[in-house]
Amino acid sequence: MEERSKERSSSRKNIYRISGIVLAVLIALLLPVICGFLESGAYYLNVINYIFVYTIASTGLNVMTGYSGQINLGGAAYFSVGAYAVVILCNAGVPTLLSVVLAMLVVAFFGFLTAVPAAKLKYHFLALATTAVGEVVNNLLTVSPGGITNDTHGMFVKALVLFGFKFKSDASLYYLLLIMTALCLLFTWAFLHSRTGRACVATRDSVDAAGSCGIDVRQYKIIATVVSCVMIGFAGFLFAYLNRYISPDTFAAGKSTMFMSMMMLGGSGTLFGPFLGAVLITLIMELLRGIQGSGPYMQLTYGFILLIEMMFMPQGVSGAISDYKYKKDRRRMEAAGGDGKDA
Amino acid sequence: MKKAIRFVSMILCLVLLCCCLSSCGQKKEEEGNGDGDLSGKTLTIGLVSSLADNTGKLHQEVINLFIDKWNKEGTLYGANVKLVAYDNLNNGAQDTEMSIKCVQKLLSSDHAQVIIPGQLSNIIQAVGGLINDGEAVGIGLGLAPTWMEQGWEYVYRTALNNNFQIPSVTATMNSLNQKNIAILYQNTDNCLTFRDSIKAAAIEDGLNVVAEEMLADGSGTGITGQITSVINSDPDTIFVTAMGGSFGTVVKQLRQSGYKGMIYIGQILMTTEVDSIGDEEVNGVIMCSPYVSYERIEDCNNDFVKSCLQEFYDKYGYCPVDDQFYKMWDAMLLVQNAVLAAKSVDAADMQKAISTLKFDGTAGTMDFTKGSNECYYGARAWVYTGQGVGGAPVALEDWLTMDVSKKVIITKQS
Amino acid sequence: MNDTLKLILQLMIPGLCLGCVYGLNGIGAALLYKGSHTINNAQGAVVGFGALLGYSLQNRGLGLISSTIIATIACFFVGVLLQVGVISQIEKKAPIYVVIATLALSIVITNANYLIVGSYTYDSAVILINVSKYLHIDSVNVDILWSNIVAIAVSFIAMVSVHFFLNKTKFGSAMRAAAMDPFAAESCGISVVKTRAVTWGIMSALGALGGCLTGPLFGVSAGIGIAAGAKGNTGAVLGGYGNMYGAIIGGMIIGIVETIFGYIYSPYQTAFTNALFLIFILLLPHGIMNEKAIEEG
């Protein structure tokens, strides 16, 4: 009798889940249409597009920081290299798809270049070193050799053309970004469940234990860094075509902090944490922007959110939620008496 | 995994809810009552600036001054005018990405007919295309020629293009027999184009550029090396182009390093900067500008400017320290005249009307009839004397007759 | 010959002056790392706060010397408050969070500075000795700003007093003991909470002192300390992270090298300085003093 009711409740749960997923997918697919009916739909769609880009970037950061345990405060460097490399190659007449591939190779090489010496640094110094990487790259963008980045004048970006289709409207970009975000999340999931991914997580949890299991810690740290850099660089490429204008000030140190704060606020080391963080931070900022007279306090609020988050829930929102659930479960088990202890 | 997916759907619903909620509050604009009467219509002026700092505050104050006046007196055929201001400050600097988001919001959410994207040229460059495509009247306060070269029909400038300032700079140098010039520049869009144009103009007019050095942006970084290098190249005069607000530091450091010649600056000094440099040291700082800033209204001897300053002073109780005041004042005059001429608050009508406009602004006649979207075409040379409180600058001819000019080495060749 | 000497003086003295300010910030970074194995990204914001406080006290009619002293002491307590109120809460969970928390603090303090004083650059009083701003050296015909010389001298005094405080006083010894082994120190009756708070206090006070000293040279603005704070860390890495004396030497080297870079080829000045930092932290992590804080593993 009891088992049957359990079964029934779990099958009901499954129905809820499936209908939830279907609803989510439906909403995600129809969002541009819905936005078309809204008064400020174009603006909302634009904001959602930025959320997708930042989700990809902070998911990339999550691979390095959340899963492999190496802090990176220079995310903007890889972001900018990805953006600039694609735009420069495209302007030189290289086909878009090829230039994206080439640009990702550039980012990967660049990531490798910094990962090799950085893999032996402890986290505080890794924080310092990655900050410096971010600074150096930003400096080189402003005074580039031969002026290839057009220095502080910035570069205009033409509309993205892929397979003969021109991604000019926000709606078309939305679908592109939606697919790319889904693919990136899927890739991250697959990566984490691969042998390499598991090894990376093991190095985060305990370097010594991982080493004693025969894992080459340094090698996996480098792999995680390169994968992470490529994902951030890919987000940079999408950003360039979304923003349609890139200049060095967009890739300043503040951007690295933003990626970090998105990842931390959502919950580092969780698959959907970065997405959650990107949504929360972008929404909070945009809602604040909507309140007249709040302008001067926007940055202050952003700082405070980050500070309070670090003080009271460093595991992020998803960490706090699972913490709450865990406590609730335990309370229920305790209330049930001896039953809970066995389970 | 499934838990997470449920989470995502929840978030998406939340986003949707937010979208719906915020769109509920908005009303559709009412139709006007026929030609020449715009009562019931709304003119929305959008401002994108760093609202936390003094520049943004000044921008808002000038716009609000005009809006209050218009709404009270019904100047714009009874149209209701409102200001929507968004902040684009991101980690202590105005950021192009933030500005793009602000302009998107202004266009699609607030339906602003007039958008003023602040005073930084790289930001105007970044958002100009959006404003043009969104068919709103954009008024840039930046000085760089770059964004005007994009051919955006809807984007105007109510300040002096650097390229129109340069001929007066080189002419002044030639008239003072200053043949060897050194250039100090900051690494911004505006300053780089200014440096390139001045180098080209200098070669054309027979001047030598003996040294050029880049200044690190951000205070607290050593610029002594650059300044020593420039001074050691033994120039007749030094030309400085930097962001508004950082001239003070550069001039101060030049004087502290023992430079006694004239210093050309690309923009006017704020009165606070004049104070921070000090009276003795500001003497001999020269600039080519349509206007200058005053610490007291009495120092000003142009009646039009004086009345503008007085109006501002009556409302806010202080005298603006910055040339942003004049640029924004001119922008507001442009809006006023455009609406009056077009008899409409529609951006497309205003855009058509502007090309026929010619009216008085803070720096003389603002002439939009030349089809270049520019209004001012010339500047005159002003020199700071460093005498008296505030040290309002005087015209070059007057300065040359004063005693203080003898303390400055004008040219090394004579 | 005289020209070369003149050039060296022209470049070295301002460079050394900047270097001393970086060194002051570097001492803080070194002490903090020794004491609690964290780094502080908010140092630059505190420097700006101190400089602004000094300026506003001058505006209230206080002299340069008294306003500098008051601002320094006030920032000592600001540092203590930050440690007790914010950092100690986070340190308990994991030191890694301190890195990001101090970044957040930096955003908060800098923006609060902007909100309170605005974005203008203000003038600080200039240091005059014998009614002159300059020290004139006849033999090479060069003018050197007293502000530079005084800044160097005051920084040296501050560095020496920190050295004596750590080595000759009881509390200083306690601080060193707590830095070496917190658990052992705790069992000997040393309050680690107190020593860490004082470490933050000293760090902030030194930063504020540096900010007040650069005021007469650059003018005072809300963002004045950002570069100085970051370069304090750079100097500390150059000298060997965690070594106080190394941080001083490293800071001075950064100050001088930066000025010389500016003289040689200015467009790459900032990039060169940052690249120097990168080279040291990646390839020579033990620094000049061969301090092995940046361990492998």
Short mmCIF file of N, CA and C in Angstrom, two decimals, chain C residues 10-144:
data_model
loop_
_atom_site.label_atom_id
_atom_site.label_comp_id
_atom_site.label_asym_id
_atom_site.label_seq_id
_atom_site.Cartn_x
_atom_site.Cartn_y
_atom_site.Cartn_z
N GLN C 10 65.97 64.17 -12.37
CA GLN C 10 64.60 64.50 -12.80
C GLN C 10 63.71 63.27 -12.80
N LEU C 11 64.27 62.14 -13.19
CA LEU C 11 63.45 60.93 -13.28
C LEU C 11 63.40 60.17 -11.96
N MET C 12 64.57 60.12 -11.28
CA MET C 12 64.67 59.26 -10.10
C MET C 12 63.85 59.78 -8.94
N ILE C 13 63.92 61.07 -8.67
CA ILE C 13 63.28 61.59 -7.45
C ILE C 13 61.75 61.40 -7.52
N PRO C 14 61.08 61.84 -8.60
CA PRO C 14 59.63 61.57 -8.64
C PRO C 14 59.32 60.08 -8.69
N GLY C 15 60.17 59.32 -9.38
CA GLY C 15 59.96 57.88 -9.46
C GLY C 15 60.07 57.24 -8.08
N LEU C 16 61.10 57.67 -7.35
CA LEU C 16 61.31 57.13 -6.00
C LEU C 16 60.14 57.51 -5.10
N CYS C 17 59.66 58.73 -5.28
CA CYS C 17 58.53 59.21 -4.47
C CYS C 17 57.31 58.31 -4.69
N LEU C 18 57.00 58.07 -5.98
CA LEU C 18 55.89 57.16 -6.28
C LEU C 18 56.16 55.78 -5.72
N GLY C 19 57.41 55.34 -5.90
CA GLY C 19 57.81 54.02 -5.43
C GLY C 19 57.60 53.86 -3.95
N CYS C 20 57.89 54.92 -3.20
CA CYS C 20 57.70 54.85 -1.75
C CYS C 20 56.22 54.66 -1.42
N VAL C 21 55.35 55.35 -2.17
CA VAL C 21 53.92 55.19 -1.91
C VAL C 21 53.49 53.76 -2.24
N TYR C 22 54.01 53.23 -3.36
CA TYR C 22 53.71 51.84 -3.69
C TYR C 22 54.25 50.92 -2.59
N GLY C 23 55.43 51.26 -2.11
CA GLY C 23 56.06 50.47 -1.06
C GLY C 23 55.21 50.43 0.19
N LEU C 24 54.64 51.59 0.55
CA LEU C 24 53.77 51.65 1.74
C LEU C 24 52.60 50.68 1.57
N ASN C 25 52.02 50.68 0.36
CA ASN C 25 50.92 49.74 0.12
C ASN C 25 51.41 48.30 0.11
N GLY C 26 52.64 48.12 -0.40
CA GLY C 26 53.22 46.78 -0.44
C GLY C 26 53.43 46.21 0.94
N ILE C 27 53.88 47.06 1.89
CA ILE C 27 54.08 46.59 3.27
C ILE C 27 52.77 45.99 3.79
N GLY C 28 51.68 46.73 3.53
CA GLY C 28 50.36 46.25 3.98
C GLY C 28 50.06 44.89 3.40
N ALA C 29 50.30 44.75 2.08
CA ALA C 29 50.01 43.47 1.42
C ALA C 29 50.84 42.36 2.03
N ALA C 30 52.12 42.64 2.29
CA ALA C 30 53.02 41.63 2.85
C ALA C 30 52.57 41.22 4.25
N LEU C 31 52.27 42.23 5.08
CA LEU C 31 51.84 41.94 6.46
C LEU C 31 50.57 41.11 6.45
N LEU C 32 49.65 41.49 5.57
CA LEU C 32 48.36 40.79 5.52
C LEU C 32 48.57 39.35 5.10
N TYR C 33 49.44 39.16 4.10
CA TYR C 33 49.63 37.79 3.64
C TYR C 33 50.27 36.94 4.71
N LYS C 34 51.27 37.53 5.40
CA LYS C 34 51.92 36.78 6.49
C LYS C 34 50.91 36.48 7.59
N GLY C 35 50.08 37.46 7.90
CA GLY C 35 49.18 37.34 9.05
C GLY C 35 48.00 36.42 8.81
N SER C 36 47.39 36.51 7.65
CA SER C 36 46.17 35.71 7.49
C SER C 36 46.06 35.03 6.13
N HIS C 37 47.13 35.02 5.36
CA HIS C 37 47.15 34.30 4.08
C HIS C 37 46.02 34.70 3.16
N THR C 38 45.77 36.01 3.09
CA THR C 38 44.78 36.51 2.13
C THR C 38 45.40 37.68 1.39
N ILE C 39 44.75 38.09 0.32
CA ILE C 39 45.18 39.32 -0.33
C ILE C 39 44.03 40.31 -0.30
N ASN C 40 44.39 41.58 -0.44
CA ASN C 40 43.40 42.64 -0.29
C ASN C 40 43.30 43.41 -1.60
N ASN C 41 42.15 43.37 -2.23
CA ASN C 41 41.94 44.14 -3.45
C ASN C 41 41.33 45.49 -3.18
N ALA C 42 40.99 45.76 -1.93
CA ALA C 42 40.30 47.02 -1.62
C ALA C 42 41.28 48.10 -1.19
N GLN C 43 42.58 47.78 -1.19
CA GLN C 43 43.56 48.74 -0.71
C GLN C 43 43.47 50.07 -1.46
N GLY C 44 43.34 50.01 -2.78
CA GLY C 44 43.29 51.23 -3.59
C GLY C 44 42.13 52.13 -3.19
N ALA C 45 40.99 51.51 -2.90
CA ALA C 45 39.82 52.30 -2.51
C ALA C 45 40.07 52.99 -1.18
N VAL C 46 40.76 52.27 -0.25
CA VAL C 46 41.04 52.88 1.05
C VAL C 46 42.03 54.03 0.90
N VAL C 47 43.01 53.87 -0.02
CA VAL C 47 43.96 54.95 -0.29
C VAL C 47 43.19 56.20 -0.74
N GLY C 48 42.24 56.00 -1.68
CA GLY C 48 41.45 57.13 -2.16
C GLY C 48 40.65 57.76 -1.04
N PHE C 49 40.08 56.90 -0.19
CA PHE C 49 39.29 57.40 0.93
C PHE C 49 40.15 58.25 1.86
N GLY C 50 41.35 57.74 2.16
CA GLY C 50 42.26 58.47 3.04
C GLY C 50 42.64 59.82 2.47
N ALA C 51 42.97 59.82 1.17
CA ALA C 51 43.38 61.07 0.52
C ALA C 51 42.24 62.08 0.55
N LEU C 52 41.03 61.61 0.30
CA LEU C 52 39.88 62.52 0.31
C LEU C 52 39.60 63.04 1.71
N LEU C 53 39.77 62.15 2.68
CA LEU C 53 39.56 62.57 4.07
C LEU C 53 40.56 63.66 4.42
N GLY C 54 41.83 63.44 4.04
CA GLY C 54 42.87 64.44 4.30
C GLY C 54 42.51 65.77 3.65
N TYR C 55 42.03 65.69 2.41
CA TYR C 55 41.68 66.92 1.70
C TYR C 55 40.53 67.64 2.38
N SER C 56 39.50 66.88 2.79
CA SER C 56 38.34 67.57 3.36
C SER C 56 38.69 68.16 4.72
N LEU C 57 39.64 67.54 5.43
CA LEU C 57 40.09 68.13 6.70
C LEU C 57 40.83 69.44 6.43
N GLN C 58 41.63 69.45 5.34
CA GLN C 58 42.30 70.70 4.96
C GLN C 58 41.28 71.78 4.68
N ASN C 59 40.19 71.37 4.03
CA ASN C 59 39.13 72.32 3.70
C ASN C 59 38.50 72.89 4.95
N ARG C 60 38.51 72.10 6.03
CA ARG C 60 37.93 72.57 7.28
C ARG C 60 38.89 73.50 8.00
N GLY C 61 40.05 73.74 7.42
CA GLY C 61 40.96 74.71 8.00
C GLY C 61 42.14 74.11 8.74
N LEU C 62 42.29 72.81 8.67
CA LEU C 62 43.44 72.20 9.33
C LEU C 62 44.67 72.30 8.43
N GLY C 63 45.84 72.22 9.02
CA GLY C 63 47.07 72.29 8.24
C GLY C 63 47.32 70.97 7.54
N LEU C 64 48.31 70.98 6.64
CA LEU C 64 48.63 69.77 5.89
C LEU C 64 49.08 68.64 6.82
N ILE C 65 49.93 69.01 7.80
CA ILE C 65 50.51 67.97 8.66
C ILE C 65 49.43 67.36 9.54
N SER C 66 48.64 68.23 10.20
CA SER C 66 47.65 67.68 11.13
C SER C 66 46.58 66.90 10.38
N SER C 67 46.18 67.37 9.19
CA SER C 67 45.15 66.64 8.46
C SER C 67 45.66 65.28 8.01
N THR C 68 46.95 65.22 7.61
CA THR C 68 47.51 63.93 7.22
C THR C 68 47.52 62.96 8.40
N ILE C 69 47.93 63.47 9.56
CA ILE C 69 48.00 62.61 10.75
C ILE C 69 46.60 62.11 11.11
N ILE C 70 45.63 63.01 11.10
CA ILE C 70 44.28 62.61 11.49
C ILE C 70 43.70 61.60 10.49
N ALA C 71 43.92 61.86 9.19
CA ALA C 71 43.40 60.94 8.18
C ALA C 71 44.02 59.56 8.33
N THR C 72 45.34 59.53 8.62
CA THR C 72 46.02 58.25 8.79
C THR C 72 45.45 57.48 9.97
N ILE C 73 45.26 58.19 11.09
CA ILE C 73 44.74 57.51 12.29
C ILE C 73 43.31 57.05 12.04
N ALA C 74 42.50 57.91 11.37
CA ALA C 74 41.11 57.54 11.11
C ALA C 74 41.06 56.28 10.24
N CYS C 75 41.96 56.22 9.25
CA CYS C 75 41.95 55.06 8.37
C CYS C 75 42.42 53.80 9.07
N PHE C 76 43.24 53.97 10.11
CA PHE C 76 43.61 52.81 10.92
C PHE C 76 42.34 52.16 11.46
N PHE C 77 41.44 53.00 11.99
CA PHE C 77 40.21 52.45 12.56
C PHE C 77 39.27 51.93 11.48
N VAL C 78 39.30 52.58 10.31
CA VAL C 78 38.50 52.07 9.20
C VAL C 78 38.94 50.65 8.86
N GLY C 79 40.26 50.45 8.81
CA GLY C 79 40.80 49.12 8.50
C GLY C 79 40.38 48.11 9.54
N VAL C 80 40.49 48.50 10.84
CA VAL C 80 40.09 47.60 11.92
C VAL C 80 38.62 47.22 11.77
N LEU C 81 37.80 48.24 11.47
CA LEU C 81 36.37 48.01 11.30
C LEU C 81 36.10 47.05 10.16
N LEU C 82 36.81 47.25 9.04
CA LEU C 82 36.60 46.38 7.88
C LEU C 82 36.92 44.94 8.25
N GLN C 83 38.04 44.76 8.96
CA GLN C 83 38.44 43.41 9.32
C GLN C 83 37.42 42.77 10.27
N VAL C 84 37.05 43.52 11.31
CA VAL C 84 36.15 42.95 12.32
C VAL C 84 34.76 42.74 11.73
N GLY C 85 34.29 43.74 10.97
CA GLY C 85 32.92 43.70 10.50
C GLY C 85 32.71 42.78 9.31
N VAL C 86 33.66 42.77 8.39
CA VAL C 86 33.43 42.06 7.14
C VAL C 86 34.37 40.87 6.96
N ILE C 87 35.67 41.17 6.98
CA ILE C 87 36.63 40.15 6.55
C ILE C 87 36.66 38.96 7.48
N SER C 88 36.60 39.22 8.81
CA SER C 88 36.70 38.10 9.75
C SER C 88 35.51 37.14 9.57
N GLN C 89 34.36 37.71 9.17
CA GLN C 89 33.19 36.85 8.93
C GLN C 89 33.46 35.87 7.78
N ILE C 90 34.16 36.41 6.76
CA ILE C 90 34.36 35.61 5.56
C ILE C 90 35.54 34.67 5.71
N GLU C 91 36.55 35.13 6.41
CA GLU C 91 37.77 34.33 6.58
C GLU C 91 37.46 32.96 7.18
N LYS C 92 36.44 32.95 8.06
CA LYS C 92 36.10 31.71 8.73
C LYS C 92 35.66 30.65 7.73
N LYS C 93 34.94 31.09 6.68
CA LYS C 93 34.40 30.12 5.72
C LYS C 93 35.49 29.59 4.81
N ALA C 94 36.09 30.46 4.02
CA ALA C 94 37.22 30.04 3.19
C ALA C 94 37.99 31.28 2.76
N PRO C 95 39.31 31.23 2.84
CA PRO C 95 40.09 32.43 2.51
C PRO C 95 39.89 32.90 1.06
N ILE C 96 39.51 31.96 0.18
CA ILE C 96 39.37 32.32 -1.22
C ILE C 96 38.30 33.38 -1.41
N TYR C 97 37.28 33.34 -0.55
CA TYR C 97 36.19 34.31 -0.70
C TYR C 97 36.64 35.73 -0.37
N VAL C 98 37.72 35.82 0.43
CA VAL C 98 38.20 37.16 0.79
C VAL C 98 38.62 37.93 -0.45
N VAL C 99 39.22 37.21 -1.42
CA VAL C 99 39.69 37.85 -2.64
C VAL C 99 38.52 38.57 -3.32
N ILE C 100 37.39 37.88 -3.42
CA ILE C 100 36.24 38.47 -4.12
C ILE C 100 35.53 39.47 -3.22
N ALA C 101 35.50 39.17 -1.92
CA ALA C 101 34.84 40.11 -1.01
C ALA C 101 35.57 41.45 -1.01
N THR C 102 36.91 41.42 -1.07
CA THR C 102 37.62 42.70 -1.09
C THR C 102 37.41 43.43 -2.41
N LEU C 103 37.23 42.67 -3.50
CA LEU C 103 36.87 43.31 -4.76
C LEU C 103 35.55 44.05 -4.61
N ALA C 104 34.59 43.37 -3.96
CA ALA C 104 33.28 43.99 -3.73
C ALA C 104 33.41 45.23 -2.86
N LEU C 105 34.25 45.11 -1.82
CA LEU C 105 34.50 46.25 -0.93
C LEU C 105 35.05 47.42 -1.72
N SER C 106 35.97 47.09 -2.64
CA SER C 106 36.59 48.14 -3.44
C SER C 106 35.54 48.87 -4.28
N ILE C 107 34.60 48.10 -4.86
CA ILE C 107 33.54 48.73 -5.64
C ILE C 107 32.69 49.63 -4.74
N VAL C 108 32.35 49.12 -3.56
CA VAL C 108 31.49 49.88 -2.66
C VAL C 108 32.18 51.17 -2.22
N ILE C 109 33.43 51.05 -1.75
CA ILE C 109 34.10 52.24 -1.21
C ILE C 109 34.34 53.27 -2.31
N THR C 110 34.81 52.80 -3.50
CA THR C 110 35.10 53.75 -4.57
C THR C 110 33.83 54.49 -4.99
N ASN C 111 32.72 53.76 -5.12
CA ASN C 111 31.49 54.42 -5.55
C ASN C 111 30.94 55.33 -4.47
N ALA C 112 31.14 54.95 -3.22
CA ALA C 112 30.72 55.84 -2.14
C ALA C 112 31.54 57.13 -2.20
N ASN C 113 32.84 56.99 -2.46
CA ASN C 113 33.70 58.17 -2.63
C ASN C 113 33.16 59.08 -3.72
N TYR C 114 32.81 58.47 -4.86
CA TYR C 114 32.28 59.25 -5.99
C TYR C 114 31.03 59.99 -5.57
N LEU C 115 30.15 59.26 -4.86
CA LEU C 115 28.87 59.86 -4.49
C LEU C 115 29.06 61.03 -3.55
N ILE C 116 30.03 60.88 -2.64
CA ILE C 116 30.18 61.91 -1.62
C ILE C 116 30.89 63.15 -2.18
N VAL C 117 31.99 62.95 -2.90
CA VAL C 117 32.78 64.12 -3.30
C VAL C 117 32.67 64.46 -4.78
N GLY C 118 32.06 63.60 -5.57
CA GLY C 118 31.97 63.90 -7.00
C GLY C 118 33.24 63.50 -7.73
N SER C 119 33.27 63.80 -9.02
CA SER C 119 34.35 63.27 -9.85
C SER C 119 35.46 64.28 -10.09
N TYR C 120 35.39 65.45 -9.50
CA TYR C 120 36.42 66.44 -9.78
C TYR C 120 37.73 66.08 -9.11
N THR C 121 38.80 66.65 -9.63
CA THR C 121 40.09 66.55 -8.97
C THR C 121 40.29 67.81 -8.14
N TYR C 122 40.59 67.64 -6.87
CA TYR C 122 40.73 68.78 -5.99
C TYR C 122 42.21 69.05 -5.71
N ASP C 123 42.46 70.26 -5.27
CA ASP C 123 43.83 70.66 -5.03
C ASP C 123 44.16 70.48 -3.57
N SER C 124 45.31 69.86 -3.31
CA SER C 124 45.76 69.74 -1.94
C SER C 124 46.86 70.78 -1.73
N ALA C 125 47.03 71.20 -0.49
CA ALA C 125 48.05 72.22 -0.20
C ALA C 125 49.43 71.71 -0.62
N VAL C 126 50.26 72.62 -1.10
CA VAL C 126 51.61 72.24 -1.54
C VAL C 126 52.56 72.43 -0.38
N ILE C 127 53.55 71.56 -0.33
CA ILE C 127 54.51 71.65 0.76
C ILE C 127 55.54 72.73 0.45
N LEU C 128 55.65 73.70 1.34
CA LEU C 128 56.60 74.79 1.15
C LEU C 128 57.66 74.71 2.23
N ILE C 129 58.90 74.87 1.82
CA ILE C 129 59.97 74.98 2.82
C ILE C 129 60.77 76.22 2.46
N ASN C 130 60.93 77.12 3.41
CA ASN C 130 61.54 78.43 3.16
C ASN C 130 60.80 79.16 2.04
N VAL C 131 59.47 79.12 2.08
CA VAL C 131 58.61 79.83 1.13
C VAL C 131 58.85 79.40 -0.31
N SER C 132 59.51 78.26 -0.52
CA SER C 132 59.73 77.85 -1.91
C SER C 132 59.21 76.44 -2.10
N LYS C 133 58.70 76.19 -3.30
CA LYS C 133 58.21 74.85 -3.60
C LYS C 133 59.35 73.93 -3.98
N TYR C 134 60.47 74.52 -4.38
CA TYR C 134 61.53 73.72 -4.99
C TYR C 134 62.80 73.72 -4.15
N LEU C 135 63.51 72.65 -4.24
CA LEU C 135 64.88 72.60 -3.76
C LEU C 135 65.76 72.76 -4.99
N HIS C 136 66.53 73.86 -5.02
CA HIS C 136 67.33 74.10 -6.21
C HIS C 136 68.74 73.56 -6.00
N ILE C 137 69.18 72.69 -6.90
CA ILE C 137 70.56 72.18 -6.81
C ILE C 137 71.37 72.92 -7.86
N ASP C 138 72.28 73.77 -7.39
CA ASP C 138 73.00 74.67 -8.29
C ASP C 138 73.90 73.94 -9.27
N SER C 139 74.61 72.93 -8.77
CA SER C 139 75.67 72.33 -9.58
C SER C 139 75.12 71.70 -10.87
N VAL C 140 73.89 71.17 -10.81
CA VAL C 140 73.34 70.59 -12.04
C VAL C 140 72.14 71.39 -12.55
N ASN C 141 71.85 72.49 -11.88
CA ASN C 141 70.76 73.38 -12.29
C ASN C 141 69.44 72.63 -12.44
N VAL C 142 69.01 72.05 -11.34
CA VAL C 142 67.75 71.33 -11.40
C VAL C 142 66.88 71.70 -10.19
N ASP C 143 65.57 71.80 -10.44
CA ASP C 143 64.64 72.09 -9.36
C ASP C 143 63.94 70.80 -8.96
N ILE C 144 63.95 70.52 -7.68
CA ILE C 144 63.23 69.33 -7.21
C ILE C 144 62.14 69.78 -6.25
#
